[in-house]
CSV table of C-alpha atoms and ligand atoms in Angstrom, one decimal:
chain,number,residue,atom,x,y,z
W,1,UNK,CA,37.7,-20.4,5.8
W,2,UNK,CA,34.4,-18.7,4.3
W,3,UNK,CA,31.1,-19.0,5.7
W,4,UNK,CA,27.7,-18.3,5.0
W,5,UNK,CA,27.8,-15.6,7.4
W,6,UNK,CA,30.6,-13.8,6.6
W,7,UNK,CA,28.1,-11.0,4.8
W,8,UNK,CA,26.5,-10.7,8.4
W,9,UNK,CA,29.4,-10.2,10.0
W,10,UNK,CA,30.9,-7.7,7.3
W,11,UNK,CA,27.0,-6.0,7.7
W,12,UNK,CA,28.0,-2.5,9.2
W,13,UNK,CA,25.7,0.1,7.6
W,14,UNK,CA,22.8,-0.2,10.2
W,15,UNK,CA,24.9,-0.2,13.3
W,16,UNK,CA,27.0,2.9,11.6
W,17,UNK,CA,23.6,4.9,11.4
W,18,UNK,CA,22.7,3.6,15.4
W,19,UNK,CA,26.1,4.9,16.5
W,20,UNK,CA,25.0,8.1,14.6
W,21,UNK,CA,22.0,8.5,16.8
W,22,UNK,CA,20.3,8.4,14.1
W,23,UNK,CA,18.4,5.3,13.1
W,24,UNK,CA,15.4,5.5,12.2
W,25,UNK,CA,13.7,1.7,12.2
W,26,UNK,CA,12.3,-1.0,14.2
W,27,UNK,CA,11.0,1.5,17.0
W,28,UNK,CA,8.9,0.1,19.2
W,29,UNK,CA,5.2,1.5,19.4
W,30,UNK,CA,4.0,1.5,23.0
W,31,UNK,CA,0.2,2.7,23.6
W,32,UNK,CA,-1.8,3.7,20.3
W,33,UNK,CA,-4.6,5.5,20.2
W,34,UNK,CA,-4.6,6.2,16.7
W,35,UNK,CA,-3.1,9.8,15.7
W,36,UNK,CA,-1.7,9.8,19.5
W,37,UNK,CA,1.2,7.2,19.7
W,38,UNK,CA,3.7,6.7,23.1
W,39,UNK,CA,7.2,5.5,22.5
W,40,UNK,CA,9.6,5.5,25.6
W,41,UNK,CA,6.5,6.3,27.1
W,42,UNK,CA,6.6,10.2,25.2
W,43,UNK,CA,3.3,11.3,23.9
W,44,UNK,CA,4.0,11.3,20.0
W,45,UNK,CA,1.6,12.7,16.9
W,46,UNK,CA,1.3,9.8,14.3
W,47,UNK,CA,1.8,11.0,10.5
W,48,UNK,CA,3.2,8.2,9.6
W,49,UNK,CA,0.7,4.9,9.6
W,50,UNK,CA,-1.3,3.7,7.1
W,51,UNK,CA,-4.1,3.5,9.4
W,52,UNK,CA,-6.1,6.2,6.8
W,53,UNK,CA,-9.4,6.4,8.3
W,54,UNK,CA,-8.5,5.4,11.8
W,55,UNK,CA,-10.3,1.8,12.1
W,56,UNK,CA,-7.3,0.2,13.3
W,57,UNK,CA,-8.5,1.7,17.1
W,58,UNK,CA,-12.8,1.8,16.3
W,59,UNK,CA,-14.5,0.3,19.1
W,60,UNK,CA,-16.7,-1.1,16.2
W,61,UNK,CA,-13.8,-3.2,14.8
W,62,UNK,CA,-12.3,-4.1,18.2
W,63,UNK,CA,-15.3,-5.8,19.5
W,64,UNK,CA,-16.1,-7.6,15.9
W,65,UNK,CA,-12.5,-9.0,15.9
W,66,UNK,CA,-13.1,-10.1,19.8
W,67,UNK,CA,-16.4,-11.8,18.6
W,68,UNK,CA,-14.7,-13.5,16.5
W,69,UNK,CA,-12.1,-15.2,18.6
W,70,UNK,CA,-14.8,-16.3,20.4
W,71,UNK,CA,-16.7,-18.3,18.4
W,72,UNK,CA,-13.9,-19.5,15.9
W,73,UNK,CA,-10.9,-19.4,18.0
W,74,UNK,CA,-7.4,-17.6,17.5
W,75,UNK,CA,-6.2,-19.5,14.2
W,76,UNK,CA,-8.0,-21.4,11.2
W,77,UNK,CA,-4.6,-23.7,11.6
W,78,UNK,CA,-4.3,-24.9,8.0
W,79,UNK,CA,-4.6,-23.1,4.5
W,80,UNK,CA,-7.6,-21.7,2.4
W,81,UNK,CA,-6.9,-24.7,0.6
W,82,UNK,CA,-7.0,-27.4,2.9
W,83,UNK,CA,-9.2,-26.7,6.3
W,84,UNK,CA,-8.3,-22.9,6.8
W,85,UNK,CA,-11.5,-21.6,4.9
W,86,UNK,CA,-14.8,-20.3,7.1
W,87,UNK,CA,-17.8,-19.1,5.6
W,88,UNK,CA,-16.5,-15.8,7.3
W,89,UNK,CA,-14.3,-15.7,4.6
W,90,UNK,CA,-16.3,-16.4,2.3
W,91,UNK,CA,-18.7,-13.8,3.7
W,92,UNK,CA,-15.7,-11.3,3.3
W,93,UNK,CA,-15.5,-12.2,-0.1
W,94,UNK,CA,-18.6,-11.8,-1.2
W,95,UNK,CA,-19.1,-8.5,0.2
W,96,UNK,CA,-15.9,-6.8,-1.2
W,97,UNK,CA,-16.9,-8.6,-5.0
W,98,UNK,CA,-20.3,-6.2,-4.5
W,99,UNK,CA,-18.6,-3.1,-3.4
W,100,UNK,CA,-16.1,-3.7,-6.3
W,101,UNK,CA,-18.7,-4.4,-8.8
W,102,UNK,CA,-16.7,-7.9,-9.7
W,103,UNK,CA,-17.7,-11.0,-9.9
W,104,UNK,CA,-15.7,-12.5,-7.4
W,105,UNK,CA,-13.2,-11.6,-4.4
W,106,UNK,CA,-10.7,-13.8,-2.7
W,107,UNK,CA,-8.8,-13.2,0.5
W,108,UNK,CA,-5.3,-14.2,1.2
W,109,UNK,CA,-3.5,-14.1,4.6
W,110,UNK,CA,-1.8,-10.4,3.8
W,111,UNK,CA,-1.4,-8.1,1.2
W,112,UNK,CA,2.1,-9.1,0.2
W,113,UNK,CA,1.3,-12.9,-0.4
W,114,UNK,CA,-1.5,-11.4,-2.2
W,115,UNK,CA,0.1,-9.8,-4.9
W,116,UNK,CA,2.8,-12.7,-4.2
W,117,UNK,CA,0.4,-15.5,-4.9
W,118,UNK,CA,-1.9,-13.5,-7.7
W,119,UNK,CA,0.9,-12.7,-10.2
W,120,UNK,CA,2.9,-15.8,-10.0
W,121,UNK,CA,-0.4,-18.0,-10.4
W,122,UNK,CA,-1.6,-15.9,-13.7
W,123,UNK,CA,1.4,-15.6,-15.5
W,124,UNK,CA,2.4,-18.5,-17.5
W,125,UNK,CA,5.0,-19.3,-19.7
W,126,UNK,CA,5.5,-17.0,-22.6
W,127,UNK,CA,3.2,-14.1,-21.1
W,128,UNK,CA,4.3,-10.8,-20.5
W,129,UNK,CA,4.8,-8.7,-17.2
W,130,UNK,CA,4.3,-5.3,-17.5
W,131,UNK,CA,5.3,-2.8,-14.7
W,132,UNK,CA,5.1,0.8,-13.6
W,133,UNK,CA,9.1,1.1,-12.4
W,134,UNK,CA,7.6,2.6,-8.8
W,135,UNK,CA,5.9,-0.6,-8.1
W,136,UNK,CA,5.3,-1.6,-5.1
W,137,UNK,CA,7.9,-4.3,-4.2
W,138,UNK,CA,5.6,-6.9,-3.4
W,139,UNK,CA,4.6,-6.6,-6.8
W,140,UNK,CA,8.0,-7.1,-7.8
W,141,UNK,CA,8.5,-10.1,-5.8
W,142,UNK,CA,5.4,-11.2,-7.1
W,143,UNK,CA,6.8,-10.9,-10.8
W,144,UNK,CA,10.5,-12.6,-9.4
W,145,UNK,CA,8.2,-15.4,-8.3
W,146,UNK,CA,6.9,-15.8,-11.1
W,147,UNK,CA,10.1,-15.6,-13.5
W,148,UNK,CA,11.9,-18.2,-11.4
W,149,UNK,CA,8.6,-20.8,-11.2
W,150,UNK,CA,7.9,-20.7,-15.3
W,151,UNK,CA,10.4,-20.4,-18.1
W,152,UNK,CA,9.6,-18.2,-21.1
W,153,UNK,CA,7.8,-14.9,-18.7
W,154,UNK,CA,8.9,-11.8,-19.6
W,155,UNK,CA,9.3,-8.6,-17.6
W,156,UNK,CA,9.0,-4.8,-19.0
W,157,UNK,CA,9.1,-1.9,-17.0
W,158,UNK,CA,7.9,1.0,-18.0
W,159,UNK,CA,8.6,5.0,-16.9
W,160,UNK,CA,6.6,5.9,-13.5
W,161,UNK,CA,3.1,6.8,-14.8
W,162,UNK,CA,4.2,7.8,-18.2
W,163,UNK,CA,2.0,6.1,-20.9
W,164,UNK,CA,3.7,7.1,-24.2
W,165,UNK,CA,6.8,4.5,-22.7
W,166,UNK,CA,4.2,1.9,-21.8
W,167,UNK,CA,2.9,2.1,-25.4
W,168,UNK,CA,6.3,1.7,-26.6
W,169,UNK,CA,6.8,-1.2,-24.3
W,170,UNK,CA,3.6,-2.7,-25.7
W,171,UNK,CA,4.0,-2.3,-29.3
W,172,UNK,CA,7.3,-4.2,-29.5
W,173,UNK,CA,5.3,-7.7,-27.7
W,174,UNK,CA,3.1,-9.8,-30.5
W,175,UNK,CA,-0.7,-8.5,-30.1
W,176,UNK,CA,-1.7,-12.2,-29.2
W,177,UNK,CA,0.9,-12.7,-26.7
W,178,UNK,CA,-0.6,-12.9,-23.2
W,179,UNK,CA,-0.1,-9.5,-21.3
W,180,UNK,CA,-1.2,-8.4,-17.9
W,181,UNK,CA,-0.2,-4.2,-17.2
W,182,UNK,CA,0.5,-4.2,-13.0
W,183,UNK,CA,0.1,-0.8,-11.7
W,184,UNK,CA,-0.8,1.0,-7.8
W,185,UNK,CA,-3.7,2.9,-8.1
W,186,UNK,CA,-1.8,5.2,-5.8
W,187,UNK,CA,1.1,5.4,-5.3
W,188,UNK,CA,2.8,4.0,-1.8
W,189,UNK,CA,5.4,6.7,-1.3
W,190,UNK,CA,4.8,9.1,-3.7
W,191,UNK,CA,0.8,9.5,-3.2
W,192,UNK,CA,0.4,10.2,-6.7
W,193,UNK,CA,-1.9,8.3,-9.1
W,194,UNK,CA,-2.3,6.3,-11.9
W,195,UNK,CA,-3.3,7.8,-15.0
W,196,UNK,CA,-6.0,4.9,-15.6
W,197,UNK,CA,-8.1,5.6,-17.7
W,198,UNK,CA,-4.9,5.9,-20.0
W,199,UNK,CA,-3.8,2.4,-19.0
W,200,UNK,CA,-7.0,1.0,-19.8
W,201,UNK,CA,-7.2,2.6,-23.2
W,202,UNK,CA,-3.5,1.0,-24.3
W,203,UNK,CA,-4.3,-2.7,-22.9
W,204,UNK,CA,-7.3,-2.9,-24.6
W,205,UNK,CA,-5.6,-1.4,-27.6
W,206,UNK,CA,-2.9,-3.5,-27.5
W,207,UNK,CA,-5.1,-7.0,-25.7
W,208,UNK,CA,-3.3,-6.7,-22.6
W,209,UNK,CA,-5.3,-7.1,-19.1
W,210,UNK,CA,-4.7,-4.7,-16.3
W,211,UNK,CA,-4.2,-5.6,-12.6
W,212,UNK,CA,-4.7,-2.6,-10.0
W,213,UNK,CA,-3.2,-2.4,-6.6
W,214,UNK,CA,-5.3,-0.6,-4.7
W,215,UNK,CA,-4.0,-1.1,-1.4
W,216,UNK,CA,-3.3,3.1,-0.8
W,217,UNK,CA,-6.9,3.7,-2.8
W,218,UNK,CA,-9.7,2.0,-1.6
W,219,UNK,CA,-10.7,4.3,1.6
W,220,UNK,CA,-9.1,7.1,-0.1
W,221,UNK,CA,-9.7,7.9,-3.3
W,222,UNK,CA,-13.4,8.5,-4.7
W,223,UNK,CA,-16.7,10.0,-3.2
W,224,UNK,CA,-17.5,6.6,-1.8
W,225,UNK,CA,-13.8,5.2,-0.8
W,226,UNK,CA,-14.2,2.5,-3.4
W,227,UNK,CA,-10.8,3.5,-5.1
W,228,UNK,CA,-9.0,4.7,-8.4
W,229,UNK,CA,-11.6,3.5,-10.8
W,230,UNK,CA,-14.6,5.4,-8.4
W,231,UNK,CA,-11.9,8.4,-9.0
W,232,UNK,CA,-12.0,8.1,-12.4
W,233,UNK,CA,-15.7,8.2,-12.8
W,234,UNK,CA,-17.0,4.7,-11.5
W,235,UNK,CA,-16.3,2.5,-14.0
W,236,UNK,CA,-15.1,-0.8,-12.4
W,237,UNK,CA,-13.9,-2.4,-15.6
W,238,UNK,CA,-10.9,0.0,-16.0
W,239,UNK,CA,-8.8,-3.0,-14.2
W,240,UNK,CA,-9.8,-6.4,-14.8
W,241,UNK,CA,-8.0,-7.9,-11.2
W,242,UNK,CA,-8.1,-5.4,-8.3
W,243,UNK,CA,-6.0,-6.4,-5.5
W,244,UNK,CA,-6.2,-4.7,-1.7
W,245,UNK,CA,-5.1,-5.3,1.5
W,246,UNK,CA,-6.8,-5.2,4.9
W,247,UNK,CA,-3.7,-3.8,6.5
W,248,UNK,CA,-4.3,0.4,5.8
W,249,UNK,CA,-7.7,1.8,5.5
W,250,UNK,CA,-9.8,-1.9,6.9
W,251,UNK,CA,-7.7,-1.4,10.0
W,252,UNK,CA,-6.8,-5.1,10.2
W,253,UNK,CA,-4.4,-7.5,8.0
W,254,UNK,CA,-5.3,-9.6,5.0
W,255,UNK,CA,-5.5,-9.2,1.2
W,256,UNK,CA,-7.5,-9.9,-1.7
W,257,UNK,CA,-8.2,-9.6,-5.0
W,258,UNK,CA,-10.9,-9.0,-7.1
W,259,UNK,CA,-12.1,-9.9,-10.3
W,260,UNK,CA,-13.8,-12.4,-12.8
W,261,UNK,CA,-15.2,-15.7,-11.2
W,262,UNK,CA,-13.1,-18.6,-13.9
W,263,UNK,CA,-9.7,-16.0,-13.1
W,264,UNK,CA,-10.4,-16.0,-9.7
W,265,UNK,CA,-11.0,-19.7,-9.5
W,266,UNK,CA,-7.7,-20.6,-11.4
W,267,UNK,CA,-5.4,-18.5,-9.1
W,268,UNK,CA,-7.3,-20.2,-6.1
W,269,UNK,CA,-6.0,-23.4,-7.3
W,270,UNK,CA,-2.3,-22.2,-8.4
W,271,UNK,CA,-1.2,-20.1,-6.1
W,272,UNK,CA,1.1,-21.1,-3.6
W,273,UNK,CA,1.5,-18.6,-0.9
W,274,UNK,CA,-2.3,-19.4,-0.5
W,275,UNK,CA,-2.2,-22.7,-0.4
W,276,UNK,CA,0.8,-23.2,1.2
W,277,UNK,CA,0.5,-20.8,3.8
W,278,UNK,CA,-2.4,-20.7,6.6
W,279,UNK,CA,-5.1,-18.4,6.0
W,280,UNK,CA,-6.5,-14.9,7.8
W,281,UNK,CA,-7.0,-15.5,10.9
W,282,UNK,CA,-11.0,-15.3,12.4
W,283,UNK,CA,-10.3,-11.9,14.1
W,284,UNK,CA,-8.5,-10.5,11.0
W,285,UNK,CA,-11.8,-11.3,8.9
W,286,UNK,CA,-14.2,-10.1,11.4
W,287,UNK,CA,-12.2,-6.9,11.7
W,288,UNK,CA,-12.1,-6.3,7.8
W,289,UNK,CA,-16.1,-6.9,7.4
W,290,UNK,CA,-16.8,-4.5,9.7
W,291,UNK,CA,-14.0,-2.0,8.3
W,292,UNK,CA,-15.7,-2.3,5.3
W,293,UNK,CA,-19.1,-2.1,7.1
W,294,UNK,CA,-17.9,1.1,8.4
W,295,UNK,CA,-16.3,2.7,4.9
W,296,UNK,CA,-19.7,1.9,3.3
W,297,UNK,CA,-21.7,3.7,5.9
W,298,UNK,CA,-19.0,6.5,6.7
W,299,UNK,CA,-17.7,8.2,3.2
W,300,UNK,CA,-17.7,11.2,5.8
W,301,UNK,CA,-14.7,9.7,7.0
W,302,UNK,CA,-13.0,9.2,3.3
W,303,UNK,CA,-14.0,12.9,2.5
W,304,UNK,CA,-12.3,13.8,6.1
W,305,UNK,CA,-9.0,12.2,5.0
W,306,UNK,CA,-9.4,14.2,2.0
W,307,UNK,CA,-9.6,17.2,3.5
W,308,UNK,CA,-6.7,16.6,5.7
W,309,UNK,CA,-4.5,15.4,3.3
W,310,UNK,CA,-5.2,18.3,0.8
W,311,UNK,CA,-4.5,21.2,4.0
W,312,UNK,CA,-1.2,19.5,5.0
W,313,UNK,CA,-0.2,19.4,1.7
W,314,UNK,CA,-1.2,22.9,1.2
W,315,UNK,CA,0.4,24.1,3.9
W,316,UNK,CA,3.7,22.2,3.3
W,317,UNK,CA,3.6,23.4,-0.1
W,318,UNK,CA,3.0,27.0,1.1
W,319,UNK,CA,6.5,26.5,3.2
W,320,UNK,CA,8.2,26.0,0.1
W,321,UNK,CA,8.5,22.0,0.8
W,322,UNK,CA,8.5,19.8,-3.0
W,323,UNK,CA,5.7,17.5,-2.3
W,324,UNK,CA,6.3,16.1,-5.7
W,325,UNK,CA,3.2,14.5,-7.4
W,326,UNK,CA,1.0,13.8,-4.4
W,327,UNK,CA,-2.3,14.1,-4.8
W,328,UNK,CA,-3.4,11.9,-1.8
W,329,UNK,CA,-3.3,11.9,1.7
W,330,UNK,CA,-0.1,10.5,1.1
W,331,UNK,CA,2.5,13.0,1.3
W,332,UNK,CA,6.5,12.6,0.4
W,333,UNK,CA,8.6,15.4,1.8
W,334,UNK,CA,11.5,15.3,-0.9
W,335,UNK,CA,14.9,15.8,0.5
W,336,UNK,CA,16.9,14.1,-1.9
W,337,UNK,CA,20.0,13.3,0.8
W,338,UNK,CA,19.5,10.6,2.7
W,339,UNK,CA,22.0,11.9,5.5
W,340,UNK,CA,19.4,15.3,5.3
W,341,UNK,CA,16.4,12.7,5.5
W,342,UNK,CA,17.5,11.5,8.6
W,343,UNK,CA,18.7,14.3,10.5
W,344,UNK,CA,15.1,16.1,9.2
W,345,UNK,CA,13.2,12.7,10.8
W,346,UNK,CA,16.0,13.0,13.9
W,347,UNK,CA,14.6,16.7,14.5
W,348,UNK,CA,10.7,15.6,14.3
W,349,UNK,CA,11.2,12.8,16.3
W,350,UNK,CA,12.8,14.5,19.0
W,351,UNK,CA,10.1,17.2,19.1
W,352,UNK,CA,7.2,14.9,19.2
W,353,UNK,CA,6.6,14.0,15.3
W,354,UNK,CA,6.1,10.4,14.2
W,355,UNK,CA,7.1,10.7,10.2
W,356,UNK,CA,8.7,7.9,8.0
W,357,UNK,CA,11.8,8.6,6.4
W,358,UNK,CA,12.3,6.9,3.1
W,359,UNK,CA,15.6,6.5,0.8
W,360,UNK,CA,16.8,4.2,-1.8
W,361,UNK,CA,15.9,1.6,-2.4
W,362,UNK,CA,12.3,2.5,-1.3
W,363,UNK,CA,12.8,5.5,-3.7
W,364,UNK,CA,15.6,5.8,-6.6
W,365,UNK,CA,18.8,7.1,-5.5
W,366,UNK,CA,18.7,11.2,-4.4
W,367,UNK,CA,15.4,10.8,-4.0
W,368,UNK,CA,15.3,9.8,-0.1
W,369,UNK,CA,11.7,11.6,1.8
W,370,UNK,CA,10.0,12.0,4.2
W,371,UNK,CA,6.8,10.0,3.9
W,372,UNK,CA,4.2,11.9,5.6
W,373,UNK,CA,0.4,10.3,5.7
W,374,UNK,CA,-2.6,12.0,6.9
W,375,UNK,CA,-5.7,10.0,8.9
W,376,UNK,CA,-9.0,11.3,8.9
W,377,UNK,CA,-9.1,12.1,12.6
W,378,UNK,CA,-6.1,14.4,12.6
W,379,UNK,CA,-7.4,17.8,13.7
W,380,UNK,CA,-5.9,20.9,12.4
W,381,UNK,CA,-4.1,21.0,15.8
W,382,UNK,CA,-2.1,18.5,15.0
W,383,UNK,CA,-1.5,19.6,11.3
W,384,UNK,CA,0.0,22.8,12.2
W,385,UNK,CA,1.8,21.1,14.9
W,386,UNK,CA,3.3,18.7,11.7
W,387,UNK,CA,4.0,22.1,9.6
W,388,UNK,CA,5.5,23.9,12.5
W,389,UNK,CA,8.0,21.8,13.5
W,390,UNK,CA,8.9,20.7,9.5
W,391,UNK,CA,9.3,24.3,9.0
W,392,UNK,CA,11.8,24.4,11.7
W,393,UNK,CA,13.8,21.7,10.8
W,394,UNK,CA,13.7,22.0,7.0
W,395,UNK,CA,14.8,26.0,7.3
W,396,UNK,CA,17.7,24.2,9.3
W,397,UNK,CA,19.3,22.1,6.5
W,398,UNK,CA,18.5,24.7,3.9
W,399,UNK,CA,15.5,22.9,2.1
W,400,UNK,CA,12.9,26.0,2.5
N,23,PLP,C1,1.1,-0.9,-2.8
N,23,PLP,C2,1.2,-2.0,-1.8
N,23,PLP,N1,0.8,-3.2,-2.2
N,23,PLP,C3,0.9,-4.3,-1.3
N,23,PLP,C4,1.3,-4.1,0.0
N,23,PLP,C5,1.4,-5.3,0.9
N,23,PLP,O1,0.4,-5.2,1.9
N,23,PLP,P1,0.6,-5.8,3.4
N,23,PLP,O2,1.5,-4.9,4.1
N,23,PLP,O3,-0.8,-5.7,3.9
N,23,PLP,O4,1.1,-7.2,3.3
N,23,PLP,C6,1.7,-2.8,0.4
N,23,PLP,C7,2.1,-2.6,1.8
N,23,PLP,O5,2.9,-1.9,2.2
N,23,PLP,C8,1.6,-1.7,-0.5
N,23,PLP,O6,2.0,-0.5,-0.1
C-alpha cells in the first residue's frame, strides 16, 4: 500500500553523497570567532559566511543584544500585529527609513518572511510579477505565495541582468496594468550586480515599480554601505521598496523593508507571515541597531571588505579561476561539475578552508561553484592561505 512517505524512504541522493565522504551540509560550527571557525574541534579559516563586516562577534553588538534580554526578556511572544511590537522596533525602523532616505521601514522576524510577506501582500489580482531568473529563492516563494493566495497574478522572468529581455517582457503587459520589477541588488551567489539605473529607466518607462533586495548590498556596496542605489550615485528613488535582512552585514537576524509610508502601511496590514508569525526577538533588534550604529560610524569597515574582496578576486583570477561576473566581496568559484565542486570543497575542507559549494538548483545546471565570501577582517594571511590551497586543488581536477 502507498504512503505518504514512500518519497522519504525512496530519498537516497544525500546519503549516496555521505557514503562518498563527501557531503558537504549541515556541518556543525563549534567556537566562532569570526574569520576563525572550529569544527571537530580543527581550527578552520571562514570564507564562507555572510557575516561581511564581522558584527556577528563585535563586543559592541554582543553586549547591546545582552541589554536587551534584560530589560525586555527572551521573546516578544505574539506577532507585530498583535502584542509582539516594542518601541525598539519601532526605533529600528525609524532609523533604517533615515539611512535609506524613505519614508518608512518595517521589520519582520527574518529576511525570508520578508520578502515572503512583502510580495504576497502587494500583489493583487491582475498585477504583474516581474523577476530577474537568478532571484533569490525567497523571492520566488514570495511570488509562489502570492500566485496561489490571488487569482489573476502574473509571473515573467526575465534573462539574469539583461535589460533588452526585461523590456521585451514589459512591452507585451498593458501600460496601466499594475507592475512591480523584483531584483537583488547583488547578487547572492554570483556577487554580481544589478544594472539599476537601467531598471529604473524601463519601469518608469513602462509604469512599473521596482522592489530591491539588498540583503548582499547594504554593508557592501557604496562609500557609505548604504547599498546599490549609494553605488549608483546616491539616488534612493531608483527602487521604490528596498528590502534587507539583519542576518549578513547587521550581524543579527531580521528583515525589513523600506519604502513609502501608505505602501508600507498596507503590507503591515496584509501580510501574513507578519502577522501570523511572532516578531524579532528583543536581542535580535538591539543587535541590528547597533549593527547599523556601527556601519554608520565605520564605512572603514565597508571600504575593508572592499578591499578584500577585490584582492581575493584578483588573485583567484590571476590563477586562472572564472570568477564569473563578481564584482563584490562575493566570489563564485565556477566549476561547472558538481562531482568536481565537491571533491574541490572536500580538498579545502580537509586542509583547513571553510568555502560553500553550490550546484543546481542554487545555480542552473553545469553551473555548480564554489561560493567564496570575503569579511572585512580577513588579513592577507588568510587570503593567500584561501588562494594557496584553491590553487592546489583546482590544478588537481584540471580547472587552472
Ligand atoms: C538575496 C537574499 N534575500 C533574502 C534572503 C533571506 O534572508 P534571511 O536568511 O535573513 O532570512 C537571503 C538569504 O540568504 C538572500 O540571500
Amino acid at each position: 500500500m502507498a504512503t505518504i512517505f514512500d518519497k522519504c524512504l525512496a530519498f537516497t541522493a544525500a546519503e549516496e553523497v555521505r557514503a562518498g565522504g563527501l557531503y558537504p551540509f549541515f556541518l556543525p560550527l563549534g567556537r566562532n570567532e569570526g574569520t576563525k571557525v572550529f569544527i571537530d574541534g580543527r581550527e578552520m579559516v571562514m570564507f564562507g559566511s555572510n557575516n561581511y563586516l564581522d558584527l556577528a562577534n563585535d563586543q559592541r553588538v554582543k553586549e547591546a543584544a545582552l541589554k536587551a534580554i534584560e530589560a525586555y526578556g527572551t521573546s516578544c511572544s505574539g506577532s507585530r500585529f498583535m502584542n509582539g511590537t516594542l518601541e525598539l522596533h519601532e526605533e529600528l525602523e525609524r532609523r533604517l527609513a533615515t539611512f535609506l532616505e524613505k519614508e518608512a521601514a518595517l521589520c519582520f522576524t527574518t529576511g525570508y518572511q520578508t520578502n515572503l510577506g512583502s510580495l504576497s501582500a502587494i500583489v493583487g489580482s491582475g498585477d504583474h510579477l516581474i523577476v530577474d531568473r537568478y532571484d533569490h529563492a525567497s523571492i520566488m516563494d514570495g511570488v509562489f505565495m502570492a500566485l496561489g493566495m490571488k487569482k489573476g497574478v502574473t509571473l515573467h522572468r526575465f534573462r539574469h541582468n539583461d535589460t533588452a529581455d526585461l523590456e521585451r517582457v514589459l512591452e507585451k503587459i498593458p501600460f496601466d496594468a499594475g507592475k512591480i520589477i523584483v531584483v537583488d541588488g547583488v547578487f547572492s551567489m554570483e556577487g554580481d550586480i544589478t544594472p539599476l539605473k537601467d531598471v529604473r529607466y524601463l519601469a518608469d518607462k513602462y509604469n512599473a515599480a521596482v522592489y530591491l533586495d539588498e540583503a548582499h548590498a547594504i554593508g557592501v556596496l557604496g562609500a557609505t554601505g548604504r547599498g546599490t542605489c549609494e553605488h549608483y550615485g546616491g539616488d534612493y528613488a531608483l527602487s521604490d521598496i528596498t528590502m534587507c535582512t539583519f542576518s549578513k552585514s547587521f550581524g543579527s537576524i531580521g528583515g525589513f523593508i523600506a519604502g513609502g509610508a501608505k505602501v508600507l502601511d498596507f503590507i503591515k496590514h496584509q501580510a501574513r507571515p507578519l502577522i501570523f508569525s511572532a516578531s524579532m526577538p528583543p536581542a535580535n533588534i538591539a543587535a541590528a541597531i547597533k549593527g547599523l550604529e556601527i556601519i554608520k560610524e565605520e564605512p572603514q569597515r565597508v571600504a575593508r571588505l572592499r578591499h578584500n574582496g577585490d584582492l581575493l578576486r584578483q588573485k583567484l583570477q590571476d590563477e586562472g579561476f572564472d570568477t564569473g561576473d563578481s564584482e563584490t566581496p562575493i566570489i563564485p568559484l565556477i566549476v561547472g561539475d558538481n562531482e568536481k565542486t565537491f571533491m574541490l570543497w572536500k580538498m579545502a575542507f580537509e586542509q583547513g578552508l571553510y568555502v560553500n559549494p553550490v550546484i543546481s538548483p542554487a545555480v542552473p545546471p553545469q553551473r555548480s561553484l564554489l561560493r567564496i565570501s570575503c569579511m572585512a577582517t580577513h588579513t592577507e594571511e588568510q587570503i593567500d592561505f584561501a588562494v594557496s590551497i584553491l590553487k592546489e586543488g583546482g590544478a588537481k581536477l584540471g580547472l587552472i
